Every structure is written in structure tokens, then in C-alpha cells.
Backbone as numpy.savetxt, mean C-alpha at the origin, in Angstrom:
# Nx Ny Nz CAx CAy CAz Cx Cy Cz
-3.17 24.35 -17.69 -2.86 22.94 -17.60 -3.86 22.30 -16.66
-4.47 21.23 -17.09 -5.41 20.51 -16.24 -4.74 19.24 -15.71
-5.19 18.83 -14.54 -4.64 17.61 -13.97 -5.79 16.77 -13.42
-5.58 15.48 -13.41 -6.59 14.53 -12.96 -5.96 13.60 -11.93
-6.66 13.40 -10.83 -6.21 12.45 -9.82 -6.75 11.07 -10.16
-5.90 10.08 -10.03 -6.28 8.71 -10.34 -6.26 7.90 -9.05
-7.41 7.32 -8.72 -7.52 6.49 -7.52 -7.82 5.05 -7.94
-7.29 4.09 -7.19 -7.72 2.71 -7.45 -9.14 2.53 -6.93
-9.83 1.54 -7.43 -11.17 1.27 -6.90 -11.04 0.76 -5.47
-12.08 0.94 -4.69 -12.03 0.50 -3.29 -11.78 -1.00 -3.17
-12.43 -1.84 -3.96 -12.13 -3.28 -3.82 -10.67 -3.62 -4.11
-10.08 -2.97 -5.08 -8.68 -3.24 -5.40 -7.78 -2.77 -4.26
-8.05 -1.61 -3.70 -7.23 -1.09 -2.60 -7.40 -1.94 -1.34
-8.62 -2.39 -1.06 -8.83 -3.26 0.10 -8.14 -4.60 -0.12
-8.19 -5.13 -1.34 -7.46 -6.37 -1.63 -5.96 -6.16 -1.41
-5.43 -4.99 -1.78 -4.02 -4.70 -1.53 -3.71 -4.69 -0.04
-4.62 -4.17 0.76 -4.42 -4.17 2.22 -4.44 -5.60 2.77
-5.35 -6.43 2.24 -5.39 -7.83 2.65 -4.10 -8.54 2.25
-3.58 -8.21 1.08 -2.29 -8.74 0.64 -1.18 -8.32 1.61
-1.23 -7.10 2.09 -0.25 -6.63 3.08 -0.32 -7.44 4.37
-1.53 -7.78 4.80 -1.68 -8.63 5.99 -1.08 -10.01 5.72
-1.30 -10.54 4.53 -0.71 -11.84 4.16 0.81 -11.77 4.17
1.37 -10.66 3.72 2.82 -10.47 3.75 3.33 -10.51 5.18
2.62 -9.83 6.08 3.03 -9.83 7.49 2.96 -11.23 8.09
1.87 -11.94 7.85 1.71 -13.29 8.41 2.79 -14.22 7.87
3.01 -14.18 6.57 4.04 -15.03 5.96 5.41 -14.73 6.55
5.72 -13.46 6.71 7.03 -13.08 7.25 7.22 -13.54 8.68
6.19 -13.40 9.49 6.32 -13.80 10.89 6.33 -15.31 11.07
5.57 -16.03 10.26 5.57 -17.49 10.37 6.91 -18.06 9.94
7.48 -17.56 8.86 8.74 -18.09 8.36 9.96 -17.48 9.03
9.83 -16.33 9.64 11.00 -15.67 10.20 10.98 -15.54 11.70
10.13 -16.26 12.38 10.01 -16.09 13.84 11.23 -16.55 14.60
12.02 -17.47 14.05 13.21 -17.95 14.74 14.48 -17.28 14.26
14.37 -16.39 13.30 15.57 -15.73 12.79 15.91 -14.52 13.64
17.19 -14.27 13.71 17.64 -13.07 14.42 18.13 -12.06 13.39
18.15 -10.83 13.77 18.60 -9.80 12.85 17.49 -8.81 12.55
17.83 -7.88 11.68 16.91 -6.79 11.40 15.97 -7.03 10.24
16.10 -8.16 9.54 15.26 -8.37 8.37 13.79 -8.46 8.75
13.48 -9.06 9.88 12.08 -9.19 10.28 11.47 -7.81 10.54
12.28 -6.88 11.04 11.79 -5.50 11.26 11.56 -4.80 9.93
12.43 -5.04 8.97 12.24 -4.47 7.63 10.97 -5.05 7.00
10.73 -6.34 7.18 9.53 -6.99 6.67 8.28 -6.39 7.32
8.35 -6.16 8.62 7.23 -5.56 9.36 6.92 -4.16 8.83
7.93 -3.35 8.64 7.74 -1.99 8.13 7.15 -2.01 6.73
7.64 -2.92 5.88 7.11 -3.01 4.51 5.65 -3.44 4.52
5.30 -4.41 5.34 3.92 -4.87 5.41 2.98 -3.79 5.92
3.39 -3.08 6.96 2.56 -1.99 7.50 2.42 -0.87 6.47
3.49 -0.58 5.73 3.42 0.46 4.70 2.46 0.07 3.58
2.47 -1.19 3.17 1.54 -1.66 2.14 0.10 -1.51 2.61
-0.16 -1.92 3.85 -1.51 -1.83 4.41 -1.95 -0.37 4.50
-1.10 0.48 5.06 -1.46 1.90 5.25 -1.71 2.60 3.92
-0.84 2.37 2.95 -0.98 3.03 1.65 -2.29 2.62 0.97
-2.61 1.34 1.00 -3.83 0.87 0.35 -5.09 1.35 1.06
-5.08 1.37 2.37 -6.25 1.87 3.09 -6.41 3.37 2.89
-5.30 4.10 2.81 -5.37 5.54 2.51 -5.96 5.76 1.12
-5.50 4.98 0.15 -6.01 5.12 -1.22 -7.48 4.75 -1.30
-7.92 3.81 -0.48 -9.31 3.36 -0.56 -10.27 4.33 0.10
-9.91 4.90 1.24 -10.89 5.61 2.04 -10.64 7.11 2.20
-9.51 7.62 1.77 -9.24 9.05 1.87 -9.88 9.79 0.70
-10.36 10.98 0.98 -10.93 11.79 -0.09 -9.86 12.18 -1.11
-8.65 12.43 -0.65 -7.55 12.80 -1.53 -6.58 11.64 -1.72
-7.07 10.42 -1.70 -6.21 9.24 -1.76 -5.81 8.86 -3.17
-5.36 9.81 -3.95 -4.95 9.53 -5.32 -3.54 8.95 -5.34
-3.37 7.90 -6.11 -2.05 7.29 -6.22 -1.25 7.87 -7.38
-1.90 8.56 -8.29 -1.24 9.21 -9.43 -1.92 10.53 -9.73
-1.18 11.42 -10.35 -1.75 12.65 -10.89 -1.34 12.73 -12.35
-2.30 12.84 -13.23 -2.04 12.95 -14.66 -2.25 14.40 -15.06
-1.23 14.99 -15.66 -1.31 16.39 -16.10 -1.39 16.43 -17.62
-2.17 17.38 -18.10 -2.30 17.56 -19.53 -2.14 19.03 -19.86
-1.28 19.33 -20.79 -1.11 20.72 -21.22 -2.23 21.07 -22.18
-2.81 22.21 -21.94 -3.85 22.67 -22.86 -3.20 23.56 -23.90
-3.57 23.32 -25.12 -2.96 24.08 -26.22 -3.94 25.07 -26.78
């Protein structure tokens, strides 16, 4: 069985990281006066988006999918 790692292109992954920064900025601008845990959840989601996209862009093993094919 052969498998192939699928990576996004670097520009797409970097754009995803920039989108994550935009998510963080939007959340903090609109939620700075709110109390509760939602802002912390927003922060964690934004950091996760940024980290995942930068890992996919610059890591040697930064594959976001693995496609397997059975050989017959």
C-alpha cells in the first residue's frame, strides 16, 4: 500500500496564518468589554489556526492529509 502526504502551498498556509491573526484582532476588538470565558476560547482558536498553518507551511512533515492507495 502506498501513501502520499498532501501539503498546502506555502502562500495558502501563510494566508491561513494571516487569517488567524485577523480572527484574533476581530475577537479582541469586539469582545474586550465582555466578561466570561468566550474570549479565552476565541484566543485558543486563533492561536491554533495560526500554529497549524505555520506548521503546514514550514515543517518538513507538515502534511495536512495522507492519501493511501491499495496496490492490487
